[in-house]
mmCIF file of C-alpha atoms in Angstrom:
data_model
loop_
_atom_site.group_PDB
_atom_site.id
_atom_site.type_symbol
_atom_site.label_atom_id
_atom_site.label_comp_id
_atom_site.label_asym_id
_atom_site.label_seq_id
_atom_site.Cartn_x
_atom_site.Cartn_y
_atom_site.Cartn_z
ATOM 1 C CA MET S 1396 42.200 37.160 -54.941
ATOM 2 C CA ALA S 1397 42.329 34.664 -52.060
ATOM 3 C CA LEU S 1398 46.107 34.998 -51.932
ATOM 4 C CA LEU S 1399 45.795 38.790 -51.848
ATOM 5 C CA PHE S 1400 43.489 38.735 -48.829
ATOM 6 C CA LYS S 1401 45.712 36.275 -46.987
ATOM 7 C CA ILE S 1402 48.616 38.692 -47.460
ATOM 8 C CA ILE S 1403 46.470 41.597 -46.208
ATOM 9 C CA ASN S 1404 45.402 39.509 -43.198
ATOM 10 C CA ILE S 1405 49.004 38.664 -42.255
ATOM 11 C CA ASN S 1406 50.219 42.256 -42.702
ATOM 12 C CA LEU S 1407 47.417 43.684 -40.570
ATOM 13 C CA LEU S 1408 48.207 41.248 -37.767
ATOM 14 C CA GLN S 1409 51.905 42.107 -37.977
ATOM 15 C CA TYR S 1410 51.195 45.834 -37.734
ATOM 16 C CA PHE S 1411 48.831 45.256 -34.835
ATOM 17 C CA LEU S 1412 51.395 43.195 -32.917
ATOM 18 C CA LEU S 1413 54.045 45.846 -33.594
ATOM 19 C CA ALA S 1414 51.721 48.487 -32.159
ATOM 20 C CA VAL S 1415 51.168 46.319 -29.065
ATOM 21 C CA VAL S 1416 54.928 45.978 -28.535
ATOM 22 C CA ILE S 1417 55.425 49.742 -28.824
ATOM 23 C CA PHE S 1418 52.498 50.363 -26.470
ATOM 24 C CA THR S 1419 53.890 47.855 -23.968
ATOM 25 C CA SER S 1420 57.365 49.379 -23.957
ATOM 26 C CA ALA S 1421 55.894 52.829 -23.455
ATOM 27 C CA ILE S 1422 53.710 52.019 -20.459
ATOM 28 C CA CYS S 1423 55.614 49.180 -18.802
ATOM 29 C CA SER S 1424 59.073 50.709 -18.703
ATOM 30 C CA PRO S 1425 60.866 49.937 -15.408
ATOM 31 C CA SER S 1426 61.534 53.646 -14.968
ATOM 32 C CA GLN S 1427 57.812 54.345 -14.547
ATOM 33 C CA PRO S 1428 56.861 54.512 -10.841
ATOM 34 C CA LEU S 1429 53.662 52.983 -9.508
ATOM 35 C CA THR S 1430 52.005 56.353 -8.894
ATOM 36 C CA SER S 1431 49.111 58.265 -10.327
ATOM 37 C CA SER S 1432 49.406 61.369 -12.454
ATOM 38 C CA ALA S 1433 48.080 63.565 -9.650
ATOM 39 C CA ASN S 1434 50.024 66.719 -8.966
ATOM 40 C CA GLY S 1435 52.674 66.026 -6.369
ATOM 41 C CA ARG S 1436 52.755 67.909 -3.082
ATOM 42 C CA THR S 1437 55.935 68.949 -1.295
ATOM 43 C CA LEU S 1438 56.806 67.169 1.960
ATOM 44 C CA VAL S 1439 58.875 68.679 4.756
ATOM 45 C CA THR S 1440 59.585 66.542 7.835
ATOM 46 C CA ILE S 1441 60.736 67.882 11.209
ATOM 47 C CA SER S 1442 61.626 65.893 14.301
ATOM 48 C CA ASN S 1443 60.453 67.506 17.565
ATOM 49 C CA PRO S 1444 59.600 70.917 16.032
ATOM 50 C CA ASN S 1445 60.836 73.941 18.017
ATOM 51 C CA CYS S 1446 61.740 71.696 20.975
ATOM 52 C CA GLY S 1447 64.879 73.786 21.505
ATOM 53 C CA ASP S 1448 62.762 76.804 22.468
ATOM 54 C CA TYR S 1449 61.381 75.087 25.573
ATOM 55 C CA GLN S 1450 63.322 73.847 28.586
ATOM 56 C CA SER S 1451 60.494 71.442 29.384
ATOM 57 C CA CYS S 1452 61.201 69.670 26.100
ATOM 58 C CA LEU S 1453 64.988 69.759 26.355
ATOM 59 C CA LYS S 1454 64.897 68.219 29.836
ATOM 60 C CA LEU S 1455 62.822 65.229 28.778
ATOM 61 C CA THR S 1456 64.536 61.858 29.249
ATOM 62 C CA PRO S 1457 64.346 60.024 26.967
ATOM 63 C CA LYS S 1458 64.046 62.678 24.303
ATOM 64 C CA PRO S 1459 60.625 63.081 22.678
ATOM 65 C CA ASP S 1460 59.948 61.363 19.368
ATOM 66 C CA LEU S 1461 57.331 63.628 17.823
ATOM 67 C CA VAL S 1462 57.697 63.527 14.025
ATOM 68 C CA TYR S 1463 55.872 66.213 12.050
ATOM 69 C CA THR S 1464 55.453 66.026 8.265
ATOM 70 C CA HIS S 1465 54.076 69.059 6.458
ATOM 71 C CA SER S 1466 52.577 68.469 3.004
ATOM 72 C CA THR S 1467 51.697 71.509 0.902
ATOM 73 C CA ASP S 1468 50.648 72.430 -2.623
ATOM 74 C CA ASN S 1469 50.959 76.208 -1.969
ATOM 75 C CA ASP S 1470 47.214 76.461 -1.287
ATOM 76 C CA THR S 1471 46.484 74.013 1.515
ATOM 77 C CA SER S 1472 48.463 72.149 4.148
ATOM 78 C CA ILE S 1473 48.126 68.578 5.316
ATOM 79 C CA HIS S 1474 49.770 67.934 8.682
ATOM 80 C CA PHE S 1475 50.927 64.448 9.746
ATOM 81 C CA ILE S 1476 51.925 63.988 13.394
ATOM 82 C CA SER S 1477 53.339 60.762 14.852
ATOM 83 C CA SER S 1478 54.562 60.146 18.374
ATOM 84 C CA THR S 1479 54.698 57.754 21.318
ATOM 85 C CA LEU S 1480 54.844 60.644 23.783
ATOM 86 C CA GLY S 1481 52.607 59.519 26.632
ATOM 87 C CA GLY S 1482 53.516 55.847 26.255
ATOM 88 C CA PHE S 1483 51.174 54.770 23.443
ATOM 89 C CA PRO S 1484 51.797 55.075 19.689
ATOM 90 C CA GLY S 1485 49.446 57.613 18.137
ATOM 91 C CA PHE S 1486 49.192 59.204 14.713
ATOM 92 C CA PHE S 1487 46.868 61.807 13.265
ATOM 93 C CA ILE S 1488 46.312 63.826 10.099
ATOM 94 C CA THR S 1489 44.709 67.243 9.804
ATOM 95 C CA ARG S 1490 44.256 69.889 7.130
ATOM 96 C CA THR S 1491 44.332 73.693 7.082
ATOM 97 C CA ALA S 1492 43.539 76.207 4.347
ATOM 98 C CA THR S 1493 46.948 77.915 4.507
ATOM 99 C CA PRO S 1494 50.412 76.513 3.637
ATOM 100 C CA THR S 1495 51.869 77.307 7.064
ATOM 101 C CA ILE S 1496 53.935 74.967 9.240
ATOM 102 C CA LEU S 1497 52.464 74.463 12.702
ATOM 103 C CA GLN S 1498 54.323 75.308 15.900
ATOM 104 C CA ILE S 1499 54.158 73.414 19.189
ATOM 105 C CA ASN S 1500 54.027 74.877 22.681
ATOM 106 C CA TRP S 1501 55.842 72.137 24.561
ATOM 107 C CA ASP S 1502 55.076 73.589 28.001
ATOM 108 C CA SER S 1503 51.353 73.219 27.309
ATOM 109 C CA LEU S 1504 51.673 69.888 25.520
ATOM 110 C CA LEU S 1505 53.414 68.322 28.503
ATOM 111 C CA ASN S 1506 51.066 69.858 31.079
ATOM 112 C CA ASN S 1507 47.510 71.147 30.656
ATOM 113 C CA CYS S 1508 47.179 70.903 26.837
ATOM 114 C CA SER S 1509 45.949 74.498 26.568
ATOM 115 C CA ASP S 1510 46.938 75.958 23.162
ATOM 116 C CA SER S 1511 49.542 73.261 22.544
ATOM 117 C CA PHE S 1512 49.373 73.710 18.768
ATOM 118 C CA ASN S 1513 49.780 77.040 17.018
ATOM 119 C CA LEU S 1514 47.970 77.054 13.670
ATOM 120 C CA PRO S 1515 47.049 80.129 11.580
ATOM 121 C CA SER S 1516 43.529 78.778 11.033
ATOM 122 C CA ILE S 1517 41.182 76.235 12.548
ATOM 123 C CA PRO S 1518 41.742 72.783 11.029
ATOM 124 C CA ASP S 1519 39.155 71.720 8.474
ATOM 125 C CA ASP S 1520 39.052 68.063 9.493
ATOM 126 C CA SER S 1521 41.185 65.407 11.133
ATOM 127 C CA ILE S 1522 41.480 61.703 11.833
ATOM 128 C CA GLY S 1523 43.783 59.822 14.178
ATOM 129 C CA VAL S 1524 44.664 56.301 15.284
ATOM 130 C CA LEU S 1525 45.874 55.213 18.720
ATOM 131 C CA LEU S 1526 47.370 51.728 19.109
ATOM 132 C CA LEU S 1527 45.883 50.717 22.412
ATOM 133 C CA SER S 1528 47.145 47.169 22.967
ATOM 134 C CA PHE S 1529 48.930 44.243 21.314
ATOM 135 C CA PHE S 1530 47.319 40.960 22.325
ATOM 136 C CA ASN S 1531 47.551 40.739 26.107
ATOM 137 C CA ILE S 1532 51.039 42.226 26.340
ATOM 138 C CA ASP S 1533 51.235 44.718 29.195
ATOM 139 C CA HIS S 1534 51.861 48.150 27.696
ATOM 140 C CA LYS S 1535 53.971 49.078 30.708
ATOM 141 C CA ASP S 1536 56.548 46.569 29.474
ATOM 142 C CA ILE S 1537 56.880 48.283 26.087
ATOM 143 C CA HIS S 1538 59.415 51.088 25.612
ATOM 144 C CA TRP S 1539 59.268 52.659 22.168
ATOM 145 C CA THR S 1540 62.189 54.017 20.186
ATOM 146 C CA LEU S 1541 62.496 55.404 16.683
ATOM 147 C CA ASP S 1542 63.967 52.880 14.251
ATOM 148 C CA LYS S 1543 67.690 52.914 13.389
ATOM 149 C CA ASN S 1544 68.771 55.149 16.245
ATOM 150 C CA GLY S 1545 66.139 57.748 15.512
ATOM 151 C CA SER S 1546 66.869 58.188 11.815
ATOM 152 C CA ILE S 1547 64.021 59.346 9.590
ATOM 153 C CA ASN S 1548 64.141 58.540 5.883
ATOM 154 C CA CYS S 1549 62.275 61.456 4.325
ATOM 155 C CA ASP S 1550 62.582 63.764 1.337
ATOM 156 C CA SER S 1551 60.274 66.113 -0.566
ATOM 157 C CA SER S 1552 58.180 63.276 -2.036
ATOM 158 C CA THR S 1553 58.300 60.361 0.437
ATOM 159 C CA CYS S 1554 58.603 59.921 4.182
ATOM 160 C CA LYS S 1555 59.309 56.563 5.851
ATOM 161 C CA PHE S 1556 60.140 55.866 9.468
ATOM 162 C CA GLY S 1557 58.941 53.704 12.311
ATOM 163 C CA TYR S 1558 58.956 52.721 15.958
ATOM 164 C CA THR S 1559 60.221 49.560 17.621
ATOM 165 C CA SER S 1560 59.851 48.155 21.106
ATOM 166 C CA SER S 1561 63.372 48.673 22.409
ATOM 167 C CA GLU S 1562 65.734 46.052 23.799
ATOM 168 C CA GLN S 1563 65.133 47.575 27.222
ATOM 169 C CA SER S 1564 61.566 46.272 27.095
ATOM 170 C CA SER S 1565 60.976 43.216 29.283
ATOM 171 C CA LEU S 1566 59.464 41.314 26.359
ATOM 172 C CA ASN S 1567 60.327 38.252 24.354
ATOM 173 C CA GLU S 1568 58.281 39.732 21.514
ATOM 174 C CA THR S 1569 59.406 42.558 19.248
ATOM 175 C CA ILE S 1570 56.825 45.003 17.922
ATOM 176 C CA SER S 1571 57.591 47.221 14.938
ATOM 177 C CA ILE S 1572 55.462 50.009 13.488
ATOM 178 C CA SER S 1573 56.393 51.287 10.020
ATOM 179 C CA LEU S 1574 54.818 54.483 8.699
ATOM 180 C CA GLU S 1575 54.818 55.850 5.165
ATOM 181 C CA MET S 1576 53.518 59.015 3.477
ATOM 182 C CA LYS S 1577 53.848 60.096 -0.144
ATOM 183 C CA ASN S 1578 53.082 63.181 -2.185
ATOM 184 C CA LYS S 1579 51.152 61.177 -4.805
ATOM 185 C CA GLN S 1580 48.672 58.351 -4.839
ATOM 186 C CA SER S 1581 50.724 55.181 -4.511
ATOM 187 C CA SER S 1582 50.574 51.488 -3.836
ATOM 188 C CA PHE S 1583 52.497 50.075 -0.882
ATOM 189 C CA GLU S 1584 55.446 48.072 -2.218
ATOM 190 C CA ASP S 1585 54.719 44.941 -0.152
ATOM 191 C CA LEU S 1586 51.606 42.795 -0.013
ATOM 192 C CA PRO S 1587 48.729 43.397 0.345
ATOM 193 C CA HIS S 1588 49.615 46.521 -1.693
ATOM 194 C CA LEU S 1589 47.158 48.924 -0.104
ATOM 195 C CA LEU S 1590 46.565 52.136 -2.027
ATOM 196 C CA PHE S 1591 47.160 55.358 -0.163
ATOM 197 C CA SER S 1592 46.731 58.968 -1.220
ATOM 198 C CA PRO S 1593 48.673 62.204 -0.477
ATOM 199 C CA SER S 1594 46.283 62.821 2.426
ATOM 200 C CA SER S 1595 46.629 59.403 4.067
ATOM 201 C CA MET S 1596 49.165 57.424 6.092
ATOM 202 C CA HIS S 1597 50.111 53.768 5.660
ATOM 203 C CA ILE S 1598 50.745 51.739 8.832
ATOM 204 C CA ASP S 1599 52.538 48.393 8.709
ATOM 205 C CA LEU S 1600 52.575 46.425 11.980
ATOM 206 C CA GLN S 1601 54.939 43.523 12.681
ATOM 207 C CA ILE S 1602 55.070 41.320 15.752
ATOM 208 C CA THR S 1603 57.825 38.718 16.002
ATOM 209 C CA ASN S 1604 58.375 35.813 18.374
ATOM 210 C CA LEU S 1605 54.815 35.897 19.704
ATOM 211 C CA ASP S 1606 53.875 33.257 22.249
ATOM 212 C CA LYS S 1607 50.889 31.255 20.983
ATOM 213 C CA SER S 1608 49.361 31.293 24.433
ATOM 214 C CA GLN S 1609 48.729 35.008 23.953
ATOM 215 C CA MET S 1610 46.558 34.393 20.898
ATOM 216 C CA ASN S 1611 42.860 33.753 21.285
ATOM 217 C CA LYS S 1612 39.653 34.766 19.553
ATOM 218 C CA SER S 1613 39.132 37.941 21.573
ATOM 219 C CA ASP S 1614 42.659 39.273 21.945
ATOM 220 C CA GLY S 1615 44.521 40.893 19.104
ATOM 221 C CA ILE S 1616 45.432 44.454 18.265
ATOM 222 C CA LYS S 1617 43.099 47.042 19.777
ATOM 223 C CA LEU S 1618 42.854 50.487 18.205
ATOM 224 C CA LEU S 1619 41.104 53.740 18.971
ATOM 225 C CA VAL S 1620 39.969 55.849 16.017
ATOM 226 C CA PHE S 1621 39.479 59.600 16.465
ATOM 227 C CA SER S 1622 37.575 61.633 13.885
ATOM 228 C CA SER S 1623 36.394 65.224 13.658
ATOM 229 C CA PHE S 1624 33.181 63.773 12.152
ATOM 230 C CA ASN S 1625 30.521 62.017 14.216
ATOM 231 C CA GLU S 1626 28.751 59.906 11.622
ATOM 232 C CA TYR S 1627 30.222 56.797 10.076
ATOM 233 C CA LYS S 1628 29.311 53.835 7.937
ATOM 234 C CA GLU S 1629 31.025 50.551 7.183
ATOM 235 C CA THR S 1630 31.546 49.415 3.599
ATOM 236 C CA LEU S 1631 32.737 46.109 2.163
ATOM 237 C CA GLU S 1632 34.236 46.035 -1.318
ATOM 238 C CA ARG S 1633 35.694 43.209 -3.389
ATOM 239 C CA THR S 1634 39.259 43.866 -4.468
ATOM 240 C CA ILE S 1635 40.750 43.386 -7.924
ATOM 241 C CA ASP S 1636 42.971 40.336 -8.392
ATOM 242 C CA ASP S 1637 46.032 41.396 -10.387
ATOM 243 C CA GLU S 1638 49.823 41.305 -10.164
ATOM 244 C CA ASN S 1639 49.827 44.380 -7.898
ATOM 245 C CA SER S 1640 47.383 42.853 -5.430
ATOM 246 C CA PRO S 1641 47.084 39.083 -5.916
ATOM 247 C CA GLY S 1642 44.082 37.453 -4.340
ATOM 248 C CA VAL S 1643 40.487 38.595 -4.037
ATOM 249 C CA PHE S 1644 39.577 40.024 -0.638
ATOM 250 C CA THR S 1645 36.657 41.882 0.843
ATOM 251 C CA LYS S 1646 38.269 45.190 1.671
ATOM 252 C CA ARG S 1647 36.813 46.780 4.799
ATOM 253 C CA THR S 1648 36.393 50.532 5.209
ATOM 254 C CA PHE S 1649 35.038 52.761 7.953
ATOM 255 C CA LEU S 1650 33.988 56.036 6.339
ATOM 256 C CA PHE S 1651 33.439 58.994 8.681
ATOM 257 C CA SER S 1652 31.405 62.014 7.564
ATOM 258 C CA GLN S 1653 29.375 64.966 8.770
ATOM 259 C CA ASP S 1654 25.931 65.734 7.267
ATOM 260 C CA ASN S 1655 27.026 64.647 3.783
ATOM 261 C CA GLU S 1656 29.734 62.571 2.155
ATOM 262 C CA ASN S 1657 31.542 65.517 0.571
ATOM 263 C CA ASN S 1658 33.677 65.856 3.699
ATOM 264 C CA THR S 1659 34.949 62.492 4.843
ATOM 265 C CA ASN S 1660 37.856 60.615 6.345
ATOM 266 C CA PHE S 1661 38.451 56.897 6.545
ATOM 267 C CA LEU S 1662 40.142 53.840 8.003
ATOM 268 C CA GLN S 1663 40.706 50.868 5.670
ATOM 269 C CA TRP S 1664 42.391 47.460 5.496
ATOM 270 C CA LYS S 1665 42.229 44.066 3.805
ATOM 271 C CA PRO S 1666 41.332 41.114 6.063
ATOM 272 C CA VAL S 1667 44.643 39.343 5.613
ATOM 273 C CA ALA S 1668 47.886 39.167 7.578
ATOM 274 C CA TYR S 1669 51.131 37.357 6.799
ATOM 275 C CA ASN S 1670 53.311 35.138 8.952
ATOM 276 C CA SER S 1671 56.419 35.194 6.767
ATOM 277 C CA LYS S 1672 58.766 37.927 5.611
ATOM 278 C CA GLU S 1673 58.117 36.936 1.996
ATOM 279 C CA ARG S 1674 54.393 37.766 2.335
ATOM 280 C CA VAL S 1675 53.231 35.034 -0.010
ATOM 281 C CA MET S 1676 49.640 33.859 -0.350
ATOM 282 C CA SER S 1677 50.478 30.470 1.176
ATOM 283 C CA LYS S 1678 51.596 32.190 4.389
ATOM 284 C CA THR S 1679 48.509 34.196 5.232
ATOM 285 C CA MET S 1680 46.358 34.538 8.322
ATOM 286 C CA GLU S 1681 42.709 35.495 8.403
ATOM 287 C CA ILE S 1682 41.694 38.588 10.353
ATOM 288 C CA ASN S 1683 38.555 38.772 12.451
ATOM 289 C CA SER S 1684 37.779 42.423 13.119
ATOM 290 C CA SER S 1685 35.025 43.774 15.317
ATOM 291 C CA HIS S 1686 32.560 46.549 14.639
ATOM 292 C CA LEU S 1687 33.213 50.025 16.014
ATOM 293 C CA THR S 1688 32.114 50.721 19.571
ATOM 294 C CA ASP S 1689 31.930 54.115 21.257
ATOM 295 C CA ALA S 1690 34.809 55.012 23.547
ATOM 296 C CA GLU S 1691 36.221 57.905 25.562
ATOM 297 C CA LEU S 1692 39.213 60.043 24.634
ATOM 298 C CA PRO S 1693 42.109 58.963 26.912
ATOM 299 C CA ARG S 1694 45.295 60.924 27.468
ATOM 300 C CA LEU S 1695 47.544 58.056 26.445
ATOM 301 C CA ASN S 1696 49.201 59.956 23.612
ATOM 302 C CA TYR S 1697 49.797 63.635 24.387
ATOM 303 C CA PRO S 1698 49.767 65.113 20.849
ATOM 304 C CA LEU S 1699 46.651 63.204 19.790
ATOM 305 C CA TYR S 1700 44.776 64.020 22.988
ATOM 306 C CA CYS S 1701 45.753 67.691 23.196
ATOM 307 C CA PHE S 1702 45.065 68.411 19.539
ATOM 308 C CA HIS S 1703 41.495 67.132 19.605
ATOM 309 C CA LYS S 1704 40.785 68.777 22.952
ATOM 310 C CA GLN S 1705 42.084 72.114 21.654
ATOM 311 C CA PHE S 1706 40.320 72.331 18.302
ATOM 312 C CA TYR S 1707 37.170 70.208 18.529
ATOM 313 C CA SER S 1708 34.306 70.333 20.981
ATOM 314 C CA ASN S 1709 32.434 67.701 19.016
ATOM 315 C CA TYR S 1710 34.317 64.647 17.776
ATOM 316 C CA SER S 1711 33.966 60.876 17.762
ATOM 317 C CA VAL S 1712 36.076 58.180 19.387
ATOM 318 C CA HIS S 1713 35.617 54.507 18.543
ATOM 319 C CA LYS S 1714 37.360 51.303 19.509
ATOM 320 C CA PHE S 1715 37.790 48.145 17.512
ATOM 321 C CA ASN S 1716 39.764 44.920 17.745
ATOM 322 C CA ALA S 1717 41.545 42.875 15.077
ATOM 323 C CA SER S 1718 42.376 39.267 15.956
ATOM 324 C CA PHE S 1719 44.357 36.793 13.853
ATOM 325 C CA VAL S 1720 43.407 33.229 12.952
ATOM 326 C CA GLN S 1721 46.121 30.751 12.016
ATOM 327 C CA GLU S 1722 44.887 27.843 9.915
ATOM 328 C CA GLY S 1723 46.088 24.307 10.511
ATOM 329 C CA LYS S 1724 47.669 22.762 13.567
ATOM 330 C CA SER S 1725 51.254 23.197 14.613
ATOM 331 C CA SER S 1726 53.230 21.974 17.599
ATOM 332 C CA ALA S 1727 55.267 25.198 17.687
ATOM 333 C CA THR S 1728 54.741 27.347 20.760
ATOM 334 C CA LYS S 1729 55.831 30.550 19.017
ATOM 335 C CA ILE S 1730 54.650 32.446 15.961
ATOM 336 C CA ASP S 1731 57.700 33.856 14.241
ATOM 337 C CA LEU S 1732 55.979 36.783 12.571
ATOM 338 C CA ILE S 1733 52.616 38.480 12.136
ATOM 339 C CA THR S 1734 52.364 41.378 9.690
ATOM 340 C CA TRP S 1735 49.261 43.503 9.178
ATOM 341 C CA SER S 1736 48.746 46.697 7.161
ATOM 342 C CA LEU S 1737 46.111 49.417 7.279
ATOM 343 C CA ILE S 1738 45.663 52.974 6.061
ATOM 344 C CA PHE S 1739 43.790 56.004 7.348
ATOM 345 C CA GLY S 1740 43.370 59.445 5.892
ATOM 346 C CA LEU S 1741 41.309 62.422 4.836
ATOM 347 C CA ASP S 1742 38.726 62.470 2.028
ATOM 348 C CA GLN S 1743 37.545 59.322 0.253
ATOM 349 C CA PRO S 1744 39.886 56.298 0.109
ATOM 350 C CA PRO S 1745 41.588 55.861 -3.281
ATOM 351 C CA LYS S 1746 39.800 53.570 -5.711
ATOM 352 C CA GLU S 1747 41.457 50.484 -7.148
ATOM 353 C CA LYS S 1748 41.819 50.289 -10.919
ATOM 354 C CA LEU S 1749 42.897 47.574 -13.296
ATOM 355 C CA SER S 1750 46.670 47.351 -13.456
ATOM 356 C CA THR S 1751 48.569 48.308 -16.597
ATOM 357 C CA PHE S 1752 49.305 44.641 -17.274
ATOM 358 C CA LEU S 1753 45.636 43.635 -17.170
ATOM 359 C CA GLN S 1754 44.670 46.616 -19.307
ATOM 360 C CA LEU S 1755 47.293 45.537 -21.827
ATOM 361 C CA MET S 1756 46.050 41.941 -21.845
ATOM 362 C CA LEU S 1757 42.483 43.115 -22.403
ATOM 363 C CA PHE S 1758 43.674 45.448 -25.143
ATOM 364 C CA VAL S 1759 45.560 42.643 -26.875
ATOM 365 C CA GLY S 1760 42.781 40.082 -26.469
ATOM 366 C CA VAL S 1761 39.898 42.294 -27.544
ATOM 367 C CA GLY S 1762 41.943 44.101 -30.201
ATOM 368 C CA MET S 1763 43.175 40.884 -31.794
ATOM 369 C CA SER S 1764 39.640 39.496 -31.855
ATOM 370 C CA PHE S 1765 38.311 42.581 -33.619
ATOM 371 C CA VAL S 1766 41.144 42.568 -36.158
ATOM 372 C CA VAL S 1767 40.620 38.882 -36.986
ATOM 373 C CA MET S 1768 36.850 39.368 -37.231
ATOM 374 C CA PHE S 1769 37.241 42.458 -39.440
ATOM 375 C CA VAL S 1770 39.735 40.836 -41.810
ATOM 376 C CA SER S 1771 37.677 37.629 -41.956
ATOM 377 C CA LEU S 1772 34.551 39.627 -42.773
ATOM 378 C CA ILE S 1773 36.322 41.432 -45.610
ATOM 379 C CA TYR S 1774 37.648 38.116 -46.895
ATOM 380 C CA VAL S 1775 34.189 36.466 -46.874
ATOM 381 C CA VAL S 1776 32.534 39.466 -48.569
ATOM 382 C CA ALA S 1777 35.256 39.581 -51.217
ATOM 383 C CA LYS S 1778 34.917 35.844 -51.888
ATOM 384 C CA LYS S 1779 31.156 36.143 -52.293
ATOM 385 C CA TRP S 1780 31.556 39.146 -54.558
ATOM 386 C CA GLN S 1781 34.111 37.259 -56.688
ATOM 387 C CA LYS S 1782 31.820 34.221 -56.959
ATOM 388 C CA SER S 1783 28.803 36.357 -57.809
ATOM 389 C CA ARG S 1784 30.729 38.174 -60.502
ATOM 390 C CA ALA S 1785 31.889 34.904 -62.055
ATOM 391 C CA THR S 1786 28.324 33.573 -62.110
ATOM 392 C CA ASN S 1787 26.805 36.658 -63.732
ATOM 393 C CA GLU S 1788 29.525 37.070 -66.407
ATOM 394 C CA PRO S 1789 28.161 36.307 -69.996
ATOM 395 C CA THR S 1790 29.537 33.146 -71.666
ATOM 396 C CA LEU S 1791 31.521 33.703 -74.879
ATOM 397 C CA ILE S 1792 30.494 31.647 -77.964
ATOM 398 C CA ASN S 1793 33.217 29.466 -79.403
ATOM 399 C CA GLU S 1794 34.496 30.989 -82.685
ATOM 400 C CA ASP S 1795 34.868 27.534 -84.319
ATOM 401 C CA ILE S 1796 31.157 26.903 -83.970
ATOM 402 C CA LEU S 1797 30.381 30.278 -85.543
ATOM 403 C CA ASP S 1798 32.611 29.506 -88.550
ATOM 404 C CA TYR S 1799 30.763 26.248 -89.128
#
């Protein structure tokens, strides 16, 4: 009997391990993208939409760099607009109830802002970010160009492009802004692996060859945040430490809303920056970020300014600063690289979940424990039953004694 239960124990463990292997191969296949199962939207990206219809746009030197991405699911539209038109990088996201591509009146956009954007319906909500300053670098010395001679790497599911301070800028530093949008909830491929949704934009900022003398506790990257909602709250949330996002951080979120939290938009980041291209945990910098303070709406980015002036009589503008702290002492006068990522978007920010690997490890650990406990329990019960049966069995009388 003992041998029988040992065989059963071994076979059950073998079948369980086989099931784990099959489960692992099914969910951890390299062909599976790091996206959610949400229905994908369709992206269409246009550079300088209908610029050719306006002489005021065609005569611009240098040419405008307004990039418009239209995301639709045949019921609603999400509009992403990015530009440095006006001298300052600005990006905003808005949503309408119809799947119609917006049109731009360039004469108005470049002059009085009146009716610059032609939309079939009033936007439901919007949020925008204006990059106001980089340390104490004079913005007049920065001339922005689209990366790779103006090329935009976009298709129906993903859009990636960016801006760089051009070689014509009178700077030793180089500033790069990388933008990414997707049609599904995704995790950014590089650390710190921020999650972003189909209604949000990921911003990755890189500054190279920065003079240390320009770094102090108060100076950093200053941003303006525009929202169609007036109320906001700040939340701090501990992140999950897994292979997708190693390290535990206190993720910081500004959540904007109006009357209730059903309609919201957000700005979010993790308080960590990197000073190496590899983005390893040993090459991190701490971020000190300020609270939001009220600000005015400046006309430093034409699309961002004109859009909010046209569609909203009541909106909020806030400023905040993110400074970077380098640990340890170094005799170097330059910082080779600083990289910082943040996301902003409509609705609630996506929630982090345990990675597939951690779920698998928990499944294996807990499952194996239950199997061993179950088989051991059966074995103990069977042994007790066998012993009890042997004790209660009547003893046979020896036949030789009976014959005597």
